[in-house]
mmCIF file of C-alpha atoms in Angstrom:
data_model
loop_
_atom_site.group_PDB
_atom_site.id
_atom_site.type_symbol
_atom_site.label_atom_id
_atom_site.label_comp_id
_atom_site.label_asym_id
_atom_site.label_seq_id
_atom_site.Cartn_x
_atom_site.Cartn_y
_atom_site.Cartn_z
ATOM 1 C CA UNK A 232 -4.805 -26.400 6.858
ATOM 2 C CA UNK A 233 -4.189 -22.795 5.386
ATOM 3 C CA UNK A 234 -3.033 -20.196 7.846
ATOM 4 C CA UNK A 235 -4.569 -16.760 6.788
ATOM 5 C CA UNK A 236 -3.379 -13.422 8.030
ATOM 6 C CA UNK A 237 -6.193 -10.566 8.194
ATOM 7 C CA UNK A 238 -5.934 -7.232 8.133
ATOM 8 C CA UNK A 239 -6.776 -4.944 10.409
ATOM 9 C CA UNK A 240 -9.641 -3.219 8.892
ATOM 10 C CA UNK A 241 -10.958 -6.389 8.016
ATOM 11 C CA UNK A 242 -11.047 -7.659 11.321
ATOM 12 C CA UNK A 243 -14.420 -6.595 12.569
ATOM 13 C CA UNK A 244 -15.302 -9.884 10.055
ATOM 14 C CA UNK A 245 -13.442 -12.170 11.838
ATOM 15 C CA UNK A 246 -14.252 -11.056 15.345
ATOM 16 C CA UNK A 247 -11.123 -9.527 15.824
ATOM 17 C CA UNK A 248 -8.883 -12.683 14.485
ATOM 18 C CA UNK A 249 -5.357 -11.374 12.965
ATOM 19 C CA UNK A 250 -5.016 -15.420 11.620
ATOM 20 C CA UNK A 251 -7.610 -17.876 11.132
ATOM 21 C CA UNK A 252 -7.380 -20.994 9.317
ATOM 22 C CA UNK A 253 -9.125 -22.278 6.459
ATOM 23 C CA UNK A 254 -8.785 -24.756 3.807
ATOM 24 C CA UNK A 255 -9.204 -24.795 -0.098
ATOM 25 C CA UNK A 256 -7.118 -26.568 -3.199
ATOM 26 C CA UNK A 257 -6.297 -22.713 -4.537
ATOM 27 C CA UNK A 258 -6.707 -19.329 -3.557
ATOM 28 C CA UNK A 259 -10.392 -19.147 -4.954
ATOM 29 C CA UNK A 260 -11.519 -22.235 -3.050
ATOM 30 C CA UNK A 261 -9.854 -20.551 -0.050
ATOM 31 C CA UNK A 262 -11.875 -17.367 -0.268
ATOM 32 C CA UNK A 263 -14.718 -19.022 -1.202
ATOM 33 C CA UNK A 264 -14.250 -21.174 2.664
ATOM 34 C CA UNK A 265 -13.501 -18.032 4.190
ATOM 35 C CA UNK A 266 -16.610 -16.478 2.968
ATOM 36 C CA UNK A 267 -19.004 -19.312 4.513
ATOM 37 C CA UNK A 268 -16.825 -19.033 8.172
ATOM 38 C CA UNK A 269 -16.842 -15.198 8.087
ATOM 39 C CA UNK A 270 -19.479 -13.947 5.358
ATOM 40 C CA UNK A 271 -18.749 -10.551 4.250
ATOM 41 C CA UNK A 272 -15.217 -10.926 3.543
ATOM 42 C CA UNK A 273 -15.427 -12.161 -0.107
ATOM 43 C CA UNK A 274 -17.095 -8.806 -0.982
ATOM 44 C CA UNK A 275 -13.858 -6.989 0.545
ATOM 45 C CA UNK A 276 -11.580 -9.050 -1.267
ATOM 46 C CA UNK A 277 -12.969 -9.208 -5.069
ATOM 47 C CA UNK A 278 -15.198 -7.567 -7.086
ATOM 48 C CA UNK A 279 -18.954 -8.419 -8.462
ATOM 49 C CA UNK A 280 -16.665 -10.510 -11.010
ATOM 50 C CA UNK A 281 -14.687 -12.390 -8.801
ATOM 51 C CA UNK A 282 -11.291 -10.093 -9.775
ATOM 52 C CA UNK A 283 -9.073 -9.170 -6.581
ATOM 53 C CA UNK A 284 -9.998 -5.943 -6.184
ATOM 54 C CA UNK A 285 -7.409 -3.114 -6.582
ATOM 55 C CA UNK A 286 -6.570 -1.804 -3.269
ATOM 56 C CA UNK A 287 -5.753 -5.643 -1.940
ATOM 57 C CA UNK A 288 -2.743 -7.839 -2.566
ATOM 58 C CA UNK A 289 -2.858 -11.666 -1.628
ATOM 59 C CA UNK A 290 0.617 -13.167 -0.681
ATOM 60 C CA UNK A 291 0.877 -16.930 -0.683
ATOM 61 C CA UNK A 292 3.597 -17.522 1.552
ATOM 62 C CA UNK A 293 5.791 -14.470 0.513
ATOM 63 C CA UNK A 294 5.307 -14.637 -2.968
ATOM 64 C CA UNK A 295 1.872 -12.147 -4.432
ATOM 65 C CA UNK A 296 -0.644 -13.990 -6.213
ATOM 66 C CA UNK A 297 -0.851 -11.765 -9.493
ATOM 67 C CA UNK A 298 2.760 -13.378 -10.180
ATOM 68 C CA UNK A 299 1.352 -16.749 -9.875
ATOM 69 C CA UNK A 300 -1.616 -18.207 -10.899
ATOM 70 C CA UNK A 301 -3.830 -15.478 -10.026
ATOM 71 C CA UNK A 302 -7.109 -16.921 -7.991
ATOM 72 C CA UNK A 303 -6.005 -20.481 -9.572
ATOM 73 C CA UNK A 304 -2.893 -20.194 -7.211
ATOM 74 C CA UNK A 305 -2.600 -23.678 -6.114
ATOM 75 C CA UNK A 306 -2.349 -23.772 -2.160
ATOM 76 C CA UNK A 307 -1.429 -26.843 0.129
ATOM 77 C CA UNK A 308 -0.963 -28.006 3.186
ATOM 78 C CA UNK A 309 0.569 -25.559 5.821
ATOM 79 C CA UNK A 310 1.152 -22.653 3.422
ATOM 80 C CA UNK A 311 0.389 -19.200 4.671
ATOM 81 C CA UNK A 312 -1.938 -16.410 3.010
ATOM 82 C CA UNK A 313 -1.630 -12.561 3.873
ATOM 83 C CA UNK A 314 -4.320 -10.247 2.677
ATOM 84 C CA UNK A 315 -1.931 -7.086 2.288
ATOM 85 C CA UNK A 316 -4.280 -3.623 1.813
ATOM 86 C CA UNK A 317 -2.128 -1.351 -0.712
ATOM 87 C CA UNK A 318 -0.378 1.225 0.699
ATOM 88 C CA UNK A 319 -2.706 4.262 1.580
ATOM 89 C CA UNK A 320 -2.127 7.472 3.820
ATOM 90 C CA UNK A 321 -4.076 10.595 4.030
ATOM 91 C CA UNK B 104 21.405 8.625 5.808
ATOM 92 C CA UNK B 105 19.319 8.446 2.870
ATOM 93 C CA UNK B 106 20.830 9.650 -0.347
ATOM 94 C CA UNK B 107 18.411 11.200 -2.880
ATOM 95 C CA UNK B 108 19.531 12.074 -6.892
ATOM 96 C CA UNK B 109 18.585 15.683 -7.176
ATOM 97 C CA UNK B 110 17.056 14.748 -10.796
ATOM 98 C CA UNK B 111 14.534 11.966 -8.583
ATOM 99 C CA UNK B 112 13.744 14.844 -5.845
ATOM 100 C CA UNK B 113 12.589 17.174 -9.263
ATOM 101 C CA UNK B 114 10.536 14.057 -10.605
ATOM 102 C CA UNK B 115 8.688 13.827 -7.237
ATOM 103 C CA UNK B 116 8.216 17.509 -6.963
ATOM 104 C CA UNK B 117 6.385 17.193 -10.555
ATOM 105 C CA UNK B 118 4.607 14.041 -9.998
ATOM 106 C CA UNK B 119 2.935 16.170 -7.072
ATOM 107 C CA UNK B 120 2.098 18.981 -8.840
ATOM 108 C CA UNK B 121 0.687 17.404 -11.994
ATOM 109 C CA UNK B 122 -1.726 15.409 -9.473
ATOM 110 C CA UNK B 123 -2.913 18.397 -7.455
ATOM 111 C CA UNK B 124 -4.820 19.510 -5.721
ATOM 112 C CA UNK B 125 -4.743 14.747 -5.574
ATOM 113 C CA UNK B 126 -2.478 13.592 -3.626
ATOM 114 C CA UNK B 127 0.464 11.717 -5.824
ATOM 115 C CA UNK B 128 2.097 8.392 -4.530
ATOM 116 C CA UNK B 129 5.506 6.519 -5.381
ATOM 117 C CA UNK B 130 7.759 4.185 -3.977
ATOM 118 C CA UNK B 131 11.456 4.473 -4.113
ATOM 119 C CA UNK B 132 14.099 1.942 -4.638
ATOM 120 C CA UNK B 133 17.902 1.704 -4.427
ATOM 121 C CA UNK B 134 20.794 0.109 -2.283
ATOM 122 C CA UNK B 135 22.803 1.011 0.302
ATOM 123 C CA UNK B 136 21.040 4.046 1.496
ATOM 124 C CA UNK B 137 21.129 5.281 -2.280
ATOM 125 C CA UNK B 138 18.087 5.776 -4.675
ATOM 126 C CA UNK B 139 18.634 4.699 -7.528
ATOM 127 C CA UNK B 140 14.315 3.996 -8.663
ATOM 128 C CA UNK B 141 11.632 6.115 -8.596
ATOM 129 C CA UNK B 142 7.890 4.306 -9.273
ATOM 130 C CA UNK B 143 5.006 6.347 -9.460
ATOM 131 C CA UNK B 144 1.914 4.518 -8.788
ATOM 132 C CA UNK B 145 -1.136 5.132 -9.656
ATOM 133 C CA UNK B 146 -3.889 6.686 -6.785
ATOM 134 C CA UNK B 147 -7.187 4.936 -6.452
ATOM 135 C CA UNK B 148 -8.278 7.700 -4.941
ATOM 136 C CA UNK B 149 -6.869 10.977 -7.138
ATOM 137 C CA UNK B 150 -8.766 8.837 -10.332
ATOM 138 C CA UNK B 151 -12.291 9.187 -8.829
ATOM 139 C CA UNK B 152 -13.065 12.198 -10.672
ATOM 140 C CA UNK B 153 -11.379 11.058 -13.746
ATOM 141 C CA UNK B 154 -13.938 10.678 -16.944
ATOM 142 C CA UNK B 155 -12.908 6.563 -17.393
ATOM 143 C CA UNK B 156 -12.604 5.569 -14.060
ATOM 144 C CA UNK B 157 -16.203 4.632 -13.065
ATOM 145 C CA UNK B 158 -14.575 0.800 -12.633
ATOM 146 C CA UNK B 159 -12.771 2.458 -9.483
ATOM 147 C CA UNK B 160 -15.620 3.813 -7.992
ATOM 148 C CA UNK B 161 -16.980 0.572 -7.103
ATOM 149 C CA UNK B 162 -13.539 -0.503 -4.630
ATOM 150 C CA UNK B 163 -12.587 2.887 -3.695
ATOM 151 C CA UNK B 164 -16.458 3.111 -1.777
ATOM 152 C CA UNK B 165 -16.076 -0.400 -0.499
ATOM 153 C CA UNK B 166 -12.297 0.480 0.586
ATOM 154 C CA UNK B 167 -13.977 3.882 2.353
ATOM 155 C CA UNK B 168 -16.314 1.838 4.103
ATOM 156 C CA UNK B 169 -14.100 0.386 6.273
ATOM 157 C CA UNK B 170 -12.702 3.449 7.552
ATOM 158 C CA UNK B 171 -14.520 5.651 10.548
ATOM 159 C CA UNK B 172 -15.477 9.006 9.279
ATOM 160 C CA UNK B 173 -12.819 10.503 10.496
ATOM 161 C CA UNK B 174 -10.879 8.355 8.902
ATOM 162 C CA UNK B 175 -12.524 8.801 5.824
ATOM 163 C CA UNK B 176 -12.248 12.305 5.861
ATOM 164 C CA UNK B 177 -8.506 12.207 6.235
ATOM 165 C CA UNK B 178 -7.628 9.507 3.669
ATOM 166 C CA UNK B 179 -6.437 10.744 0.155
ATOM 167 C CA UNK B 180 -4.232 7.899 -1.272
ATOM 168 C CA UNK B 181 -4.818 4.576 -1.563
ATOM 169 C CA UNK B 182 -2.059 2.533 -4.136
ATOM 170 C CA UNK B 183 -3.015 0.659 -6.798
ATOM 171 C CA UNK B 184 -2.151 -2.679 -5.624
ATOM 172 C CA UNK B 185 -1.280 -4.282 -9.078
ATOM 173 C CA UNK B 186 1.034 -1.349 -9.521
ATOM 174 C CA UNK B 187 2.440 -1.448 -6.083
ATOM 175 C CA UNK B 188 3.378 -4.958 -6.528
ATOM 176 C CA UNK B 189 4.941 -4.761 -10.061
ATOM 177 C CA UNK B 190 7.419 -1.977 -8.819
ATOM 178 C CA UNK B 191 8.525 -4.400 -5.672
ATOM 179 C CA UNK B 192 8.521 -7.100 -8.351
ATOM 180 C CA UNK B 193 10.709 -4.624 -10.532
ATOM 181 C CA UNK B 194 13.189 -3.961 -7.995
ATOM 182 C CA UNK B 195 13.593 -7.835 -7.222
ATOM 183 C CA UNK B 196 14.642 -8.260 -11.054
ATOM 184 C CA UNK B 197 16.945 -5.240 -10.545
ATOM 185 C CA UNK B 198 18.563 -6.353 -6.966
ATOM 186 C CA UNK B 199 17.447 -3.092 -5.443
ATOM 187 C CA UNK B 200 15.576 -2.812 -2.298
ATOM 188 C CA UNK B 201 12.409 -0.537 -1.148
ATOM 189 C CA UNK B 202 13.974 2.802 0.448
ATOM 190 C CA UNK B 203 10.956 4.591 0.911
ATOM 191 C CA UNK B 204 7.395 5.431 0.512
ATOM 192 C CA UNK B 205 6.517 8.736 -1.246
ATOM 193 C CA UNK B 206 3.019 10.795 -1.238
ATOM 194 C CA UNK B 207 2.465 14.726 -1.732
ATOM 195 C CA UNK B 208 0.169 16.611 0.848
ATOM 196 C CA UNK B 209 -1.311 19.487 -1.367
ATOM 197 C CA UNK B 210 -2.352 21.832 1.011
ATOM 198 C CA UNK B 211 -1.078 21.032 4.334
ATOM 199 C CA UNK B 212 2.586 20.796 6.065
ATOM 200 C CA UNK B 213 5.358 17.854 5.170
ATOM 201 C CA UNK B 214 4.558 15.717 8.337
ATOM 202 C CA UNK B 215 2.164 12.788 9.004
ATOM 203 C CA UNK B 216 -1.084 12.900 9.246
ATOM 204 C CA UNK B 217 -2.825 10.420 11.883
ATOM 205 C CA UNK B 218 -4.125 8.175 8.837
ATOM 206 C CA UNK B 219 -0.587 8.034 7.300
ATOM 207 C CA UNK B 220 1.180 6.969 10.839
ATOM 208 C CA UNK B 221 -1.616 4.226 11.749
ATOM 209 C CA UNK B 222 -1.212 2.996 7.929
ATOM 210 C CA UNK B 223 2.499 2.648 8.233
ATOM 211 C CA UNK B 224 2.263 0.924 11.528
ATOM 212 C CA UNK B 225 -0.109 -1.553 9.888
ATOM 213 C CA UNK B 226 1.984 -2.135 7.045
ATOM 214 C CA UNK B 227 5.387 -2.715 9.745
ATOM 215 C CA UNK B 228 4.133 -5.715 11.070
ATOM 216 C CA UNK B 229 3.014 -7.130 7.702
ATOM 217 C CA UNK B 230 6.008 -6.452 5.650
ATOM 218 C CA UNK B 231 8.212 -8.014 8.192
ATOM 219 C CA UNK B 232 5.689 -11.345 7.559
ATOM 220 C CA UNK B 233 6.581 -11.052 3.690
ATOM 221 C CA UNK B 234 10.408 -10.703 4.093
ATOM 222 C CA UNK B 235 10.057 -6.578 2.681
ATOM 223 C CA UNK B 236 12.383 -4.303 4.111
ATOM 224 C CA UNK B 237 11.718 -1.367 6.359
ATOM 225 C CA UNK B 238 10.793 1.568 4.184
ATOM 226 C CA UNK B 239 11.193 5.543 5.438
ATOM 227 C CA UNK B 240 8.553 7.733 4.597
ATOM 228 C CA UNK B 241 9.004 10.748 2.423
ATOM 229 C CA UNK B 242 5.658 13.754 2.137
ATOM 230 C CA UNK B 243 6.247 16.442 -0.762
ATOM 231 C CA UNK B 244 4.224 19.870 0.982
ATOM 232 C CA UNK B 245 3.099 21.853 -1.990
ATOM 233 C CA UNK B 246 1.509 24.472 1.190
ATOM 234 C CA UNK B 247 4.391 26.827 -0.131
ATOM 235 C CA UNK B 248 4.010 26.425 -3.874
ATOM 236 C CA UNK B 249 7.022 27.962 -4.813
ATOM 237 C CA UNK B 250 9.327 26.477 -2.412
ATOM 238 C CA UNK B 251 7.798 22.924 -1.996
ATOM 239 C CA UNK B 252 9.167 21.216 1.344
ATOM 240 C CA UNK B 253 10.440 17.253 1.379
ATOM 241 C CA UNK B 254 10.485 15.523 3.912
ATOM 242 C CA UNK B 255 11.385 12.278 5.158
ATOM 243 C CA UNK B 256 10.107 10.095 8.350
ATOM 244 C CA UNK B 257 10.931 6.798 10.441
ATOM 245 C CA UNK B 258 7.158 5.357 11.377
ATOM 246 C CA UNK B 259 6.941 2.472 13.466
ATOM 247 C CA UNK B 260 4.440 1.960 16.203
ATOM 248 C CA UNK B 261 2.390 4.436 16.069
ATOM 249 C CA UNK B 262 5.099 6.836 15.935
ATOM 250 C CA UNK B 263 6.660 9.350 13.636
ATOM 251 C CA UNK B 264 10.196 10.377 14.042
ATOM 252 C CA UNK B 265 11.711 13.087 11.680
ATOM 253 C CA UNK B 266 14.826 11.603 9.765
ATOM 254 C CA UNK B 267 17.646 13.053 7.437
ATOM 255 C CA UNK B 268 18.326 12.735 4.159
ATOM 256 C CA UNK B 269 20.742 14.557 1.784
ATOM 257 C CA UNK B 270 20.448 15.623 -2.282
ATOM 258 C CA UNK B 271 22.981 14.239 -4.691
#
């Protein structure tokens, strides 16, 4: 099981869950089971090409994906995913 | 108190005037209360208007739709999120910390707007998840353009408390 933290503004996918868990052999397979329990949420993530889009980091455990393996980040059991919007302010 | 090298004050002061009437963005690194770092990063938003940026347009809409209206019209910086994360990666390698968070306000006064205070109390709870230290936050006002005003703020739930810091 893969523990996933959501972001506020992305909670109105999730019916208003800060965590929900999810499974998937690597980060892609992740968002890809995400996306069938709360659809929508791919689209936020990554663009028409499947890239992370730029406004969102992905931290597996503490560590952000783009210093891994990307999407081919391998995940296992019990680790922990934050979806981390970039820092914005008006 | 947080100590600021006169020289990095001048760099943010520039970084904010080259990107008007954008808002610019930065984080700051150092130790021990002392900045040592300065990052700029690149604004999602402050590109849209750029000639090669039509690749941006795409997330900065999808970003905006997730914001109320008035939320929308109040939001002027977004990070780049690849560039966010190489500078925290960068001050790993060097053993320095995050100190603070920088962005200009163009037109309006060196405090935080509603957007900026419900950001940073989003990002509190998260960073403390990810093991990232507690940043201040620091707005360059170019209101008076001659005599631009930093200034530099505690933000944690939902609040905004004025803090010090001293030139060196």
């Amino acid at each position: 099981m893969i523990k996933v933290r959501i972001p506020t503004p992305l909670r109105p996918l999730t019916r208003g869950q800060g965590e929900v868990e999810t499974k998937g052999g690597s980060v892609a397979e992740m968002i890809d089971h995400l996306e069938g329990m709360h659809p929508g949420l791919k689209a936020r993530l990554c663009d028409e090409k499947g890239e992370l889009r730029r406004f969102v980091n992905v931290y597996v455990n503490e560590e952000d994906i783009r210093f891994l393996k990307g999407k081919d980040t391998v995940l296992k059991d019990g680790d922990e995913v934050s979806i981390v919007p970039a820092i914005a302010g008006g | 108190m947080l100590k600021i090298p006169q020289d990095i004050l001048d760099a943010m002061v520039s970084h904010a005037r080259e990107l008007a009437p954008h808002e610019c963005c930065g984080l700051l690194g150092g130790s021990d209360d002392l900045v040592t770092q300065l990052y700029r990063i690149k604004n999602v938003v402050a590109l849209e208007g750029a000639e090669t940026v039509t690749h941006f347009d795409e997330s900065k809409v999808a970003h905006l739709q997730l914001l109320s209206p008035e939320e929308r019209a109040e939001i002027a910086f977004v990070m780049d999120a690849h560039e966010q994360a190489l500078a925290l990666k960068d001050m790993r390698a060097k053993g320095i910390r995050l100190q603070a968070v920088y962005h200009s306000h163009p037109v309006s006064p060196a405090r935080p707007s509603l957007t900026d205070i419900k950001n940073a109390t989003e990002f509190d709870v998260i960073r403390e998840k990810l093991n990232l230290p507690k940043p201040l936050y620091l707005i360059i006002s170019l209101q008076d353009r001659v005599n631009p005003d930093l200034r530099v703020y505690t933000i944690q739930n939902h609040q905004a408390v004025s803090a010090e810091f001293r030139a060196v």
